[in-house]
mmCIF file of C-alpha atoms in Angstrom:
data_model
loop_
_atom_site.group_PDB
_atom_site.id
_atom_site.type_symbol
_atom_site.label_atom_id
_atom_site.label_comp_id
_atom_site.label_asym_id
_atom_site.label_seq_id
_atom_site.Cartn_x
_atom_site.Cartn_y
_atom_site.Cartn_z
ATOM 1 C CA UNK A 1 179.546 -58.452 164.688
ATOM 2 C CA UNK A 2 177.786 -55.148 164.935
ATOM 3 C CA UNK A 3 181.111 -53.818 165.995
ATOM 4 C CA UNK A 4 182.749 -54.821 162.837
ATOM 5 C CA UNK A 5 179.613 -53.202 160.840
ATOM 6 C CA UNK A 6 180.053 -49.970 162.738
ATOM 7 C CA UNK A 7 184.139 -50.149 161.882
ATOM 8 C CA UNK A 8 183.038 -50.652 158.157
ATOM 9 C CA UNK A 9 180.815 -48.196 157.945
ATOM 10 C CA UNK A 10 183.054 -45.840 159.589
ATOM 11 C CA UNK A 11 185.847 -46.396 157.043
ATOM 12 C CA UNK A 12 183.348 -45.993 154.256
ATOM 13 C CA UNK A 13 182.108 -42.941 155.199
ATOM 14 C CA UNK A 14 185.551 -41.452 156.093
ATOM 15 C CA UNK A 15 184.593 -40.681 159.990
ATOM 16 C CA UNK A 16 187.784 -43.045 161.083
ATOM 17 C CA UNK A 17 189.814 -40.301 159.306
ATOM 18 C CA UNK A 18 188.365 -37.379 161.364
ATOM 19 C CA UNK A 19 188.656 -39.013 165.063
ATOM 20 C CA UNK A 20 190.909 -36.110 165.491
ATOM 21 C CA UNK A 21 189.070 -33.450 164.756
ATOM 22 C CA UNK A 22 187.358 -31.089 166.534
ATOM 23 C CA UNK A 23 183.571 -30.575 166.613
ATOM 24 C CA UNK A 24 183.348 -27.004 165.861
ATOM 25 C CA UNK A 25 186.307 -27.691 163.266
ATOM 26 C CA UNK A 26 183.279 -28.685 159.689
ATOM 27 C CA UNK A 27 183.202 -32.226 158.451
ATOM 28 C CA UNK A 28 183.361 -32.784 154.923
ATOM 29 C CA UNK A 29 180.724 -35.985 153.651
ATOM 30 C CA UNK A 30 182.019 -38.051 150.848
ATOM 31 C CA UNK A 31 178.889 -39.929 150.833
ATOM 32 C CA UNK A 32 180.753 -43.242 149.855
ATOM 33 C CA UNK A 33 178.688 -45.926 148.349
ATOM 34 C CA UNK A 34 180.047 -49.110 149.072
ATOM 35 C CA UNK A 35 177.566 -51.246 146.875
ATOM 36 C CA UNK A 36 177.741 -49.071 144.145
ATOM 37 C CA UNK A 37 178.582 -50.916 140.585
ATOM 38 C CA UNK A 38 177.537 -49.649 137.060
ATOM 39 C CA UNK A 39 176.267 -51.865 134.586
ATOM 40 C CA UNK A 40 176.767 -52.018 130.603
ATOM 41 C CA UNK A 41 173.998 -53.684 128.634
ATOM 42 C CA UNK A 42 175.668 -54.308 125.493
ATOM 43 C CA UNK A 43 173.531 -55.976 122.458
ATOM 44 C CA UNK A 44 175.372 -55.276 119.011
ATOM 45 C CA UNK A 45 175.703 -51.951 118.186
ATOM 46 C CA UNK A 46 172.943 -50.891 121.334
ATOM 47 C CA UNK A 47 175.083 -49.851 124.276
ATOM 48 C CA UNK A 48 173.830 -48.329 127.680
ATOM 49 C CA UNK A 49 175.501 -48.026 131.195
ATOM 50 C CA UNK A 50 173.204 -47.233 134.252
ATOM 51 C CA UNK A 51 173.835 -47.482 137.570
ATOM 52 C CA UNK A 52 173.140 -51.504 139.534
ATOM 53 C CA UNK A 53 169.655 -51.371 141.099
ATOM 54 C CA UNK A 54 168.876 -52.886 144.256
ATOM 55 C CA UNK A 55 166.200 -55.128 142.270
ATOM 56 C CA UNK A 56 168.509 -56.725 139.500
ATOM 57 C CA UNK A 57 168.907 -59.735 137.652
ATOM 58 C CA UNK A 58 172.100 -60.202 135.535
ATOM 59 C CA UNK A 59 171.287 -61.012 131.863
ATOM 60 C CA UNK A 60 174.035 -62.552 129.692
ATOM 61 C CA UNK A 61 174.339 -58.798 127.736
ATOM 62 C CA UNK A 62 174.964 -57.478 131.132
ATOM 63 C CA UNK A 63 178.939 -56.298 132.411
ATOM 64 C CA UNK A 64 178.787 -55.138 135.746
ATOM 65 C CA UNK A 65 181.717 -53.220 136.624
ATOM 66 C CA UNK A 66 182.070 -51.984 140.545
ATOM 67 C CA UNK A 67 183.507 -48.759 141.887
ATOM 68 C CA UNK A 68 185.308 -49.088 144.960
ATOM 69 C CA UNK A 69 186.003 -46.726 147.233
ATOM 70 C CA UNK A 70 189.708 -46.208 146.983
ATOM 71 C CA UNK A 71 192.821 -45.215 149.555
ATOM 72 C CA UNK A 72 195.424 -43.335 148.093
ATOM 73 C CA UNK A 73 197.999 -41.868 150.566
ATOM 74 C CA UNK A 74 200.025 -38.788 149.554
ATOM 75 C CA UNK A 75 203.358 -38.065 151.316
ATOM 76 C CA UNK A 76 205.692 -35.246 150.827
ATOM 77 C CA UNK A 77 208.473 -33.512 152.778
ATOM 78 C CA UNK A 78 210.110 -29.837 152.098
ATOM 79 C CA UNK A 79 212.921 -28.163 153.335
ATOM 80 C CA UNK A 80 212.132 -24.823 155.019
ATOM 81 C CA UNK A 81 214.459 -21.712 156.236
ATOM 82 C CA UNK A 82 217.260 -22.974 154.352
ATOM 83 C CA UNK A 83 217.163 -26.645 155.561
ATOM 84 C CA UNK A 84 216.431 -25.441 158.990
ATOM 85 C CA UNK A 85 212.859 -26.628 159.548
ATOM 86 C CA UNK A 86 211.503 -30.002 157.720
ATOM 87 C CA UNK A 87 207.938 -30.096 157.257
ATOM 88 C CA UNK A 88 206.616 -33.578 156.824
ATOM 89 C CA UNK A 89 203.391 -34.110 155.127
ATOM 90 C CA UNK A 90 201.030 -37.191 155.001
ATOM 91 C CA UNK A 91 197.639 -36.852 153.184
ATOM 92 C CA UNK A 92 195.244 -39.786 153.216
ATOM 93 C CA UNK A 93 192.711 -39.754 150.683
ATOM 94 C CA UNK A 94 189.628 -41.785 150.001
ATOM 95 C CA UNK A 95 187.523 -41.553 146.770
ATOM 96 C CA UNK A 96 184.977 -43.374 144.201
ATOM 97 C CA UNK A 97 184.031 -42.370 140.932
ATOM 98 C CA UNK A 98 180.575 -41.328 140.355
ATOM 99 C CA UNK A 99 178.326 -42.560 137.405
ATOM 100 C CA UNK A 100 178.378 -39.184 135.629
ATOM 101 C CA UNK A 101 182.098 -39.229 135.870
ATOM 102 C CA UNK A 102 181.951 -42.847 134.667
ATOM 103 C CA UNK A 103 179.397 -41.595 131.669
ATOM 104 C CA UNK A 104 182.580 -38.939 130.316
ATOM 105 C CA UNK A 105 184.853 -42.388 131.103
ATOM 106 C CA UNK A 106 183.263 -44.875 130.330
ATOM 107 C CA UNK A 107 185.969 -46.647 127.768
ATOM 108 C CA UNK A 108 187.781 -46.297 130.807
ATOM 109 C CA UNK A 109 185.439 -49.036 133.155
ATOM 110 C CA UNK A 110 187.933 -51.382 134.068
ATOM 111 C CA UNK A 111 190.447 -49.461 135.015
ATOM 112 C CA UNK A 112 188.649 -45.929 136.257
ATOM 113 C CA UNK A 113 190.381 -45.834 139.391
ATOM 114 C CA UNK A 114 193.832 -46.340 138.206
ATOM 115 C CA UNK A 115 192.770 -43.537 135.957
ATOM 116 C CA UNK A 116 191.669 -40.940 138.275
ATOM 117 C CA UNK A 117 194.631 -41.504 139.960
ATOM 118 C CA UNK A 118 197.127 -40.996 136.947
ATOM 119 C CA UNK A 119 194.823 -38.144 135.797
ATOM 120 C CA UNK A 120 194.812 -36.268 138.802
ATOM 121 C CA UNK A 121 197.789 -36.897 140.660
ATOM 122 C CA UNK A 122 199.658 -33.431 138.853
ATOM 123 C CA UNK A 123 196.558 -31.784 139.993
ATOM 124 C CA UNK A 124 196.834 -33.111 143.570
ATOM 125 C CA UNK A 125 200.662 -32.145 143.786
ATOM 126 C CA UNK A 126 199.992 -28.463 142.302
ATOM 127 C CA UNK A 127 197.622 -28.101 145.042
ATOM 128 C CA UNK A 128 199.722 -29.459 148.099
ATOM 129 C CA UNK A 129 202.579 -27.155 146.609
ATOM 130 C CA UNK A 130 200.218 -24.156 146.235
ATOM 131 C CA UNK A 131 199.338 -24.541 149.854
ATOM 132 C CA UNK A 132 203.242 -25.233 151.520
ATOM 133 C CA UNK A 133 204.568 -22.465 149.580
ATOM 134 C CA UNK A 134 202.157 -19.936 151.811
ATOM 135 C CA UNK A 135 204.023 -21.531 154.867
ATOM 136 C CA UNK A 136 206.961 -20.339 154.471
ATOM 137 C CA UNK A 137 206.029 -16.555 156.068
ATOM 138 C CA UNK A 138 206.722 -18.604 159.131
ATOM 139 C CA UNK A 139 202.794 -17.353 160.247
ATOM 140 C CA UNK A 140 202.406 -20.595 161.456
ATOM 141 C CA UNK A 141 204.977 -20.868 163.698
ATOM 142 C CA UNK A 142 203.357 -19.135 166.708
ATOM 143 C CA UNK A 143 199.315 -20.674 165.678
ATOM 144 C CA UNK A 144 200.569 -24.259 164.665
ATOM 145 C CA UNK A 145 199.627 -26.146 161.516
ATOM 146 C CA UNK A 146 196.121 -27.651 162.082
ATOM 147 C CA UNK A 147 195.079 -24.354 159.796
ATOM 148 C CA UNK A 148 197.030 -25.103 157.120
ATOM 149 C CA UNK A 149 195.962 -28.770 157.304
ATOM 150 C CA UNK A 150 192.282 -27.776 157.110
ATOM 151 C CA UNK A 151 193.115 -26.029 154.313
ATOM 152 C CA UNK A 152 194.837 -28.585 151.980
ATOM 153 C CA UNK A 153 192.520 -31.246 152.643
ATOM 154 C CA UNK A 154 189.445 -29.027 151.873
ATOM 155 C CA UNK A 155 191.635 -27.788 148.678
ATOM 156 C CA UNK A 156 192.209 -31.304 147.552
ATOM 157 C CA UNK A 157 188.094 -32.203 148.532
ATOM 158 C CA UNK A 158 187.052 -29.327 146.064
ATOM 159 C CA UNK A 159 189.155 -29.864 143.730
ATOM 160 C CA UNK A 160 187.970 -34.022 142.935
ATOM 161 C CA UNK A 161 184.299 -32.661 143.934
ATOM 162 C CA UNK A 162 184.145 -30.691 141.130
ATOM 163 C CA UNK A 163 185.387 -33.382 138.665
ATOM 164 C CA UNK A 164 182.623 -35.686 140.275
ATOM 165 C CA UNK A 165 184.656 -38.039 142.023
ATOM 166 C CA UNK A 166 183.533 -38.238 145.935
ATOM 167 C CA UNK A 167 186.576 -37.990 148.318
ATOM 168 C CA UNK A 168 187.481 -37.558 151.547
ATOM 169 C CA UNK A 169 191.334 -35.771 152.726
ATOM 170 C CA UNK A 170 192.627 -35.867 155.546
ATOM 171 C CA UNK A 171 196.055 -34.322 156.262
ATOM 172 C CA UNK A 172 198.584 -34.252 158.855
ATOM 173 C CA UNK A 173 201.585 -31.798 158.845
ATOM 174 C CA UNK A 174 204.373 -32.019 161.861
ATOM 175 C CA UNK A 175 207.334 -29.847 161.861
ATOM 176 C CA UNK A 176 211.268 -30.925 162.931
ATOM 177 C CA UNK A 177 213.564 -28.327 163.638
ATOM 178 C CA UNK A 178 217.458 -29.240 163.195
ATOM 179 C CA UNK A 179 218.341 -27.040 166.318
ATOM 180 C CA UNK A 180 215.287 -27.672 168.371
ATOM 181 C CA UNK A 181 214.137 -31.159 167.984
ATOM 182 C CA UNK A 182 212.016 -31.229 171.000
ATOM 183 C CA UNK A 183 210.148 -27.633 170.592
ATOM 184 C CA UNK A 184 206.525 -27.247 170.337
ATOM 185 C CA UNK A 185 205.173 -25.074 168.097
ATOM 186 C CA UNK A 186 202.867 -22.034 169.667
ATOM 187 C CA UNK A 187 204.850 -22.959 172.881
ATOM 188 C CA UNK A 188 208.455 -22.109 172.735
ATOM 189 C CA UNK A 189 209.196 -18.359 172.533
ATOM 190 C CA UNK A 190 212.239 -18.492 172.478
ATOM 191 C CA UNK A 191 212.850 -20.985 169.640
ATOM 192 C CA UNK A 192 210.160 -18.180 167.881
ATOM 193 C CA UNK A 193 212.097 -15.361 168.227
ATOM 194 C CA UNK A 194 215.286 -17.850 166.849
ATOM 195 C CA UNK A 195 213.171 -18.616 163.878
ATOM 196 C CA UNK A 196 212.243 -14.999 163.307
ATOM 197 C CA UNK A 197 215.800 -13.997 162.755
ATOM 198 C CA UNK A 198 216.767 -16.606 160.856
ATOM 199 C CA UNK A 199 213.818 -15.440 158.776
ATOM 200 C CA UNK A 200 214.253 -11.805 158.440
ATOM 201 C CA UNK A 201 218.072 -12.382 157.706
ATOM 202 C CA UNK A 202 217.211 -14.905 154.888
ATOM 203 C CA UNK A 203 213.860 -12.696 153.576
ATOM 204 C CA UNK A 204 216.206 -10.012 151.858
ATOM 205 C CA UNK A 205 218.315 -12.934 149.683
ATOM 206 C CA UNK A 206 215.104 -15.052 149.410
ATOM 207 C CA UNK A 207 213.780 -11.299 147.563
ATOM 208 C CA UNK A 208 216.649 -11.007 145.528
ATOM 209 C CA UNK A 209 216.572 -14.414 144.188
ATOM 210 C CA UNK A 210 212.988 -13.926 143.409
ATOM 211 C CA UNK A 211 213.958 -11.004 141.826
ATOM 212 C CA UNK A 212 216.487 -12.414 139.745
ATOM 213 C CA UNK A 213 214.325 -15.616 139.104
ATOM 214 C CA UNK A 214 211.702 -13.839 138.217
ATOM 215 C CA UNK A 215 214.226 -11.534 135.438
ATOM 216 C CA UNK A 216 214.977 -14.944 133.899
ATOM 217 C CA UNK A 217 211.844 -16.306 133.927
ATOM 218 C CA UNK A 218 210.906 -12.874 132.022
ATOM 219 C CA UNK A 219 213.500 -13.231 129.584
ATOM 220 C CA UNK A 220 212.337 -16.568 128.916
ATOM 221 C CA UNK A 221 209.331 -15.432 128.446
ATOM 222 C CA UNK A 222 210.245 -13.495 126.242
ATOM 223 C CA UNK A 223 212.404 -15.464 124.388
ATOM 224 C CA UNK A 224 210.104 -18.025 123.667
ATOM 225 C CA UNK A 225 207.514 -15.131 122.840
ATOM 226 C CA UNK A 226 210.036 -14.781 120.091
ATOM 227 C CA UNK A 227 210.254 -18.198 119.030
ATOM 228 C CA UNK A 228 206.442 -18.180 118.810
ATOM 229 C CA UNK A 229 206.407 -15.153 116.598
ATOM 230 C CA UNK A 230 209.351 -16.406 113.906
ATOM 231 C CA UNK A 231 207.180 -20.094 114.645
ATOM 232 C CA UNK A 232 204.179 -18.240 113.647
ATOM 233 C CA UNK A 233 205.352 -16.308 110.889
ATOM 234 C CA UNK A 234 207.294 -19.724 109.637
ATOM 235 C CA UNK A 235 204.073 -21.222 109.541
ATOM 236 C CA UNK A 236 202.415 -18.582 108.245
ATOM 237 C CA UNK A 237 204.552 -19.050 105.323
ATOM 238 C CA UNK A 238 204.472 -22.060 104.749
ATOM 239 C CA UNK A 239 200.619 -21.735 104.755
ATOM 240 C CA UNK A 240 201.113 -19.686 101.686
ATOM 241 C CA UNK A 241 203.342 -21.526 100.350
ATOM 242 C CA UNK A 242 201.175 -24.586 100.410
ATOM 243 C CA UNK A 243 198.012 -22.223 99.036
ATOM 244 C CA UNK A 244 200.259 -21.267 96.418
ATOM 245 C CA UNK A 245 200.968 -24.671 95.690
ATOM 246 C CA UNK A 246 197.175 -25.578 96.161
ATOM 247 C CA UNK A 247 196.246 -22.880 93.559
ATOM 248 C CA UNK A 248 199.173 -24.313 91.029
ATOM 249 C CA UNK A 249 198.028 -27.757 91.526
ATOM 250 C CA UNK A 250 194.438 -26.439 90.714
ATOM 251 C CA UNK A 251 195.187 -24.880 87.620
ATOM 252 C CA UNK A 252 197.337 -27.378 86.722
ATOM 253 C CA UNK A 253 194.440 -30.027 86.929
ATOM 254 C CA UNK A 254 191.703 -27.545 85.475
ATOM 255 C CA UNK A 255 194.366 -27.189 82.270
ATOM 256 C CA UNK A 256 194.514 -31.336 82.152
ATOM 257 C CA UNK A 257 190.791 -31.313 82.227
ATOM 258 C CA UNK A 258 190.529 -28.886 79.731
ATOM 259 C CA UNK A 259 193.086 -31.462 77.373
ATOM 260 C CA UNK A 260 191.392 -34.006 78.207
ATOM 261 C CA UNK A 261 187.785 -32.801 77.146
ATOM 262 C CA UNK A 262 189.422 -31.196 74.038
ATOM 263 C CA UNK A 263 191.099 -34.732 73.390
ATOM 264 C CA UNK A 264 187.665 -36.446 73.989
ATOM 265 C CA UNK A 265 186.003 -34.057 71.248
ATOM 266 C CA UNK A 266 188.494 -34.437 69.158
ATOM 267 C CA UNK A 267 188.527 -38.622 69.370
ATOM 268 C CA UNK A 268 184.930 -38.323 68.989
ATOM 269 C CA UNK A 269 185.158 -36.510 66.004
ATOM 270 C CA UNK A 270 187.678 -38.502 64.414
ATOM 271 C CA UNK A 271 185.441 -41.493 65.314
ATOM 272 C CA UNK A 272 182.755 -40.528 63.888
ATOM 273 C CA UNK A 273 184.665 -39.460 61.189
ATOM 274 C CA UNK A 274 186.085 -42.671 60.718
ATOM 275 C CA UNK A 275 182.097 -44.146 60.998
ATOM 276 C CA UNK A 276 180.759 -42.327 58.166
ATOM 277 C CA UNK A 277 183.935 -43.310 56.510
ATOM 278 C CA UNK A 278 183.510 -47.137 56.975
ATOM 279 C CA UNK A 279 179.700 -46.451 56.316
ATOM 280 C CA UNK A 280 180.240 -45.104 53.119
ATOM 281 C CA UNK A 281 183.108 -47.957 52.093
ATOM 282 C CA UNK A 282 180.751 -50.515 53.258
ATOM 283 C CA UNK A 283 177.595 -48.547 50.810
ATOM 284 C CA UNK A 284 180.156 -48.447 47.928
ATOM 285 C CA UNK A 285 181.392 -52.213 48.381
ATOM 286 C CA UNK A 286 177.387 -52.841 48.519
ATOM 287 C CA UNK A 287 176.741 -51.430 45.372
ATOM 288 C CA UNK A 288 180.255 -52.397 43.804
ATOM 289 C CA UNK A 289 178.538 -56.235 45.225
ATOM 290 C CA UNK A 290 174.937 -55.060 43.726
ATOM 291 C CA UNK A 291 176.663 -54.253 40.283
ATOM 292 C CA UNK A 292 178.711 -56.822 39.999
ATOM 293 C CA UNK A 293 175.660 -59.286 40.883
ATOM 294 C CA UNK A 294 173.579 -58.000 38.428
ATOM 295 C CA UNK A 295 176.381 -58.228 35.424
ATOM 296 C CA UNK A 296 176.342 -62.109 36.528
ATOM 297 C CA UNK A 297 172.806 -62.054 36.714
ATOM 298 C CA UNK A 298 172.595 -59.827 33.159
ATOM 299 C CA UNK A 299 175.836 -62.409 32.260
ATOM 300 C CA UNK A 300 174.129 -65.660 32.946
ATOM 301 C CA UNK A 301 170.503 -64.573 31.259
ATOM 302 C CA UNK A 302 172.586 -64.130 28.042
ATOM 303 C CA UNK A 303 174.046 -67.330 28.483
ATOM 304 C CA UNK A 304 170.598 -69.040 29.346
ATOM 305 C CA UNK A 305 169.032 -67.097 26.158
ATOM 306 C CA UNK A 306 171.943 -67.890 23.850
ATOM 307 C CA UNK A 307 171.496 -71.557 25.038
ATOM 308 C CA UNK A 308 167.852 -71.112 24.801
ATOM 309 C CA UNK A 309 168.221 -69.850 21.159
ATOM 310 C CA UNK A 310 170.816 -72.767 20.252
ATOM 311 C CA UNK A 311 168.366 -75.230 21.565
ATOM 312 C CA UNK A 312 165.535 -73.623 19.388
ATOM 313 C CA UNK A 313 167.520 -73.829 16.466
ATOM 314 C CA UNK A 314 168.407 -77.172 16.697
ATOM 315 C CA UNK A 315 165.029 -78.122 17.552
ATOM 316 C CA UNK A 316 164.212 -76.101 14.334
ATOM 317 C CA UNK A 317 167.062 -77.711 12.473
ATOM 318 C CA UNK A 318 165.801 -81.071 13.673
ATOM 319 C CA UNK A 319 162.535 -80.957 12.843
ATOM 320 C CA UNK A 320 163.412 -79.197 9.507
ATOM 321 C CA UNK A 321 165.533 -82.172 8.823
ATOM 322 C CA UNK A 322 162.313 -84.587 10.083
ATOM 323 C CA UNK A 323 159.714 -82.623 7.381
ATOM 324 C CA UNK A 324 162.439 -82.789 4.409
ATOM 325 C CA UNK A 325 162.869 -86.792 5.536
ATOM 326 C CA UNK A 326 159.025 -87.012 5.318
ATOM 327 C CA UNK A 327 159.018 -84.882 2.268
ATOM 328 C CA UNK A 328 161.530 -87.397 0.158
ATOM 329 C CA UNK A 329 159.696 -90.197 1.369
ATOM 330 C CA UNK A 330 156.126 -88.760 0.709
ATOM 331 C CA UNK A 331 157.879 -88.126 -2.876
ATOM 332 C CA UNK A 332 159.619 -91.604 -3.089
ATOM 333 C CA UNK A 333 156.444 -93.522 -2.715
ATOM 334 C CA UNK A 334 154.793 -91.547 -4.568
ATOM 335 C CA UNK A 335 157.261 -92.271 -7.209
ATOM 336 C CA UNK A 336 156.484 -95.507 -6.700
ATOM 337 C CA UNK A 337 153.537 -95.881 -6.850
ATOM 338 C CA UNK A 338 153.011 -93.535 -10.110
ATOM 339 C CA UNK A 339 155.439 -96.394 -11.483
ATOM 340 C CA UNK A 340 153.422 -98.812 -10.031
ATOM 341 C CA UNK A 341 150.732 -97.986 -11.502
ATOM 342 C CA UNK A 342 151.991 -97.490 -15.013
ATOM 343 C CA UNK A 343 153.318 -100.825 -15.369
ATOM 344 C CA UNK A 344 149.618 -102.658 -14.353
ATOM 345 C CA UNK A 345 148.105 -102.203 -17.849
ATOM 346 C CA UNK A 346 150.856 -103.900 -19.727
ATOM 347 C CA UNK A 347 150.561 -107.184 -18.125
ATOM 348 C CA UNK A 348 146.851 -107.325 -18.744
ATOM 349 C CA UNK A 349 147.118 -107.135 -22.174
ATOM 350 C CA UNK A 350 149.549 -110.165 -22.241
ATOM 351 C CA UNK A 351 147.251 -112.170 -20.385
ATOM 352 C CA UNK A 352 144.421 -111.541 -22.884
ATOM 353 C CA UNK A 353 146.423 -113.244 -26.105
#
């Protein structure tokens, strides 16, 4: 059991990967964290990630999302001295994210090692490259290739240290000769002194097709310098023209303003206009309405008085008529009686004989 523990712990830390190395050769610590997961308390719009404690209870607002340590094995092969060597190389790598790599990732949680990998894998290759393009001097052919292994792996350490991700390279180069399949580099003079001539017969063309490369890669350069100056001044004009056609469009909304607010005054005028207008239609129907009330009015008093008056004067009449009755019949009986009287004395006397 213990021995199993001590195998983990060994591929954890990366010292399985440096078995073959040398004690006085440096040892580069990852300082992989096997346990190491980051958690995301999420409660509506609150959101925090911190690393998993050794103390923690999971809350239902808690994601925990772990960060594996990772193998990713690099392998590459290049053709050297025109096809006559064939370098073959195999770079193991081990890494884990950090949490302040996963703080600038962290919409990237599920998936972060899938991303590092994507991210960095141009970075990776530019750095192998950088690194087998200095071997082709052919320095290495009398010292061997543990050098030059040394120094890709620490390249390729650097280079994910400094973007916070832990890692640990190792790399292994071996070398096949077409002519010489069983030589040992450092060894074999003679194969050296085969390689050498090959070399210094191939340096001068290898020159003059860096030469020439580098002429065309010049006249690209230059050519696309050009294309970047008639881009620039193309956009430069076309800036212009769309200030130009800013500044129109501006005027040509300050003038519609301007007709507008004159077209407002002038509605508001005209409005008012028509106000007093109505106002003064509406006084003049009023008093045409007042007027023409009062002639009723001043129409029907006439009337009542003229009724008035004919009543009174039949009333007069009436009663006139009633005292000239009463007259004739005051006069009648007087008559009457006047007669009346005159014809008493005249029967007395005939009662006396």
């Amino acid at each position: 059991m213990n021995n199993s523990l001590s195998e983990l712990d060994a591929w954890l830390t990366g010292s399985d990967l440096q078995d073959d190395v040398g004690p006085d050769d440096g040892y580069w610590l990852a300082g992989f964290d096997a346990d190491r997961q980051v958690v995301l308390v999420k409660l509506g719009p609150y959101q925090k990630l911190y690393l998993r404690p050794k103390q923690f209870t999971r809350r239902f607002y808690h994601t925990l999302y772990p960060l594996p340590v990772e193998s990713w094995p690099f392998r590459r092969q290049i053709k050297l001295f025109e096809d006559f060597c064939t370098l073959d190389l195999a770079l193991d790598l081990r890494f884990q994210a950090t949490f302040d790599y996963v703080l600038k990732n962290a919409e990237l949680l599920p998936d972060i090692n899938a991303h590092i990998r994507s991210v960095y894998a141009a970075l990776v290759d530019d750095a192998v490259n950088l690194e087998l393009q200095g071997l082709a001097d052919g320095a290495w052919l009398n010292t061997g290739l543990a050098e030059a292994e040394k120094r890709i792996a620490q390249r390729i350490n650097e280079l994910l240290a400094q973007q916070q991700i832990q890692c640990l390279a190792v790399c292994t180069l071996s070398a096949d000769f077409a002519e010489f399949p069983d030589v040992q580099l450092g060894r074999d003079a003679v194969y050296v002194n085969v390689l050498k001539k090959t070399f210094e017969l191939n340096q001068t063309k290898n020159l003059e097709l860096s030469r020439q490369q580098r002429l065309i890669e010049e006249e690209e350069i230059h050519e696309k310098r050009q294309q970047l100056e008639h881009l620039r001044r193309m956009i430069d004009l076309e800036q212009q023209m769309q200030a130009l056609e800013a500044e129109k469009q501006r005027r040509l909304a300050e003038d519609r303003f301007e007709q507008l607010t004159q077209q407002l005054a002038i509605e508001k005028r005209l409005h008012a206009e028509q106000l007093q207008h109505d106002t003064e239609l509406q006084e003049m129907r009023f008093e045409a309405e007042l007027i023409s009330q009062e002639k009723r009015q001043a129409r029907q008093r006439i009337a009542e008085s003229r009724q008035l008056s004919d009543q009174l004067a039949h009333r007069a009449l009436l009663h006139e008529q009633e005292v000239l009755a009463e007259l004739r019949m005051r006069q009648r009986a007087q008559t009457l009686m006047q007669e009346h009287d005159l014809a008493e004395p005249t029967g007395g006397e005939h009662g006396e004989a």
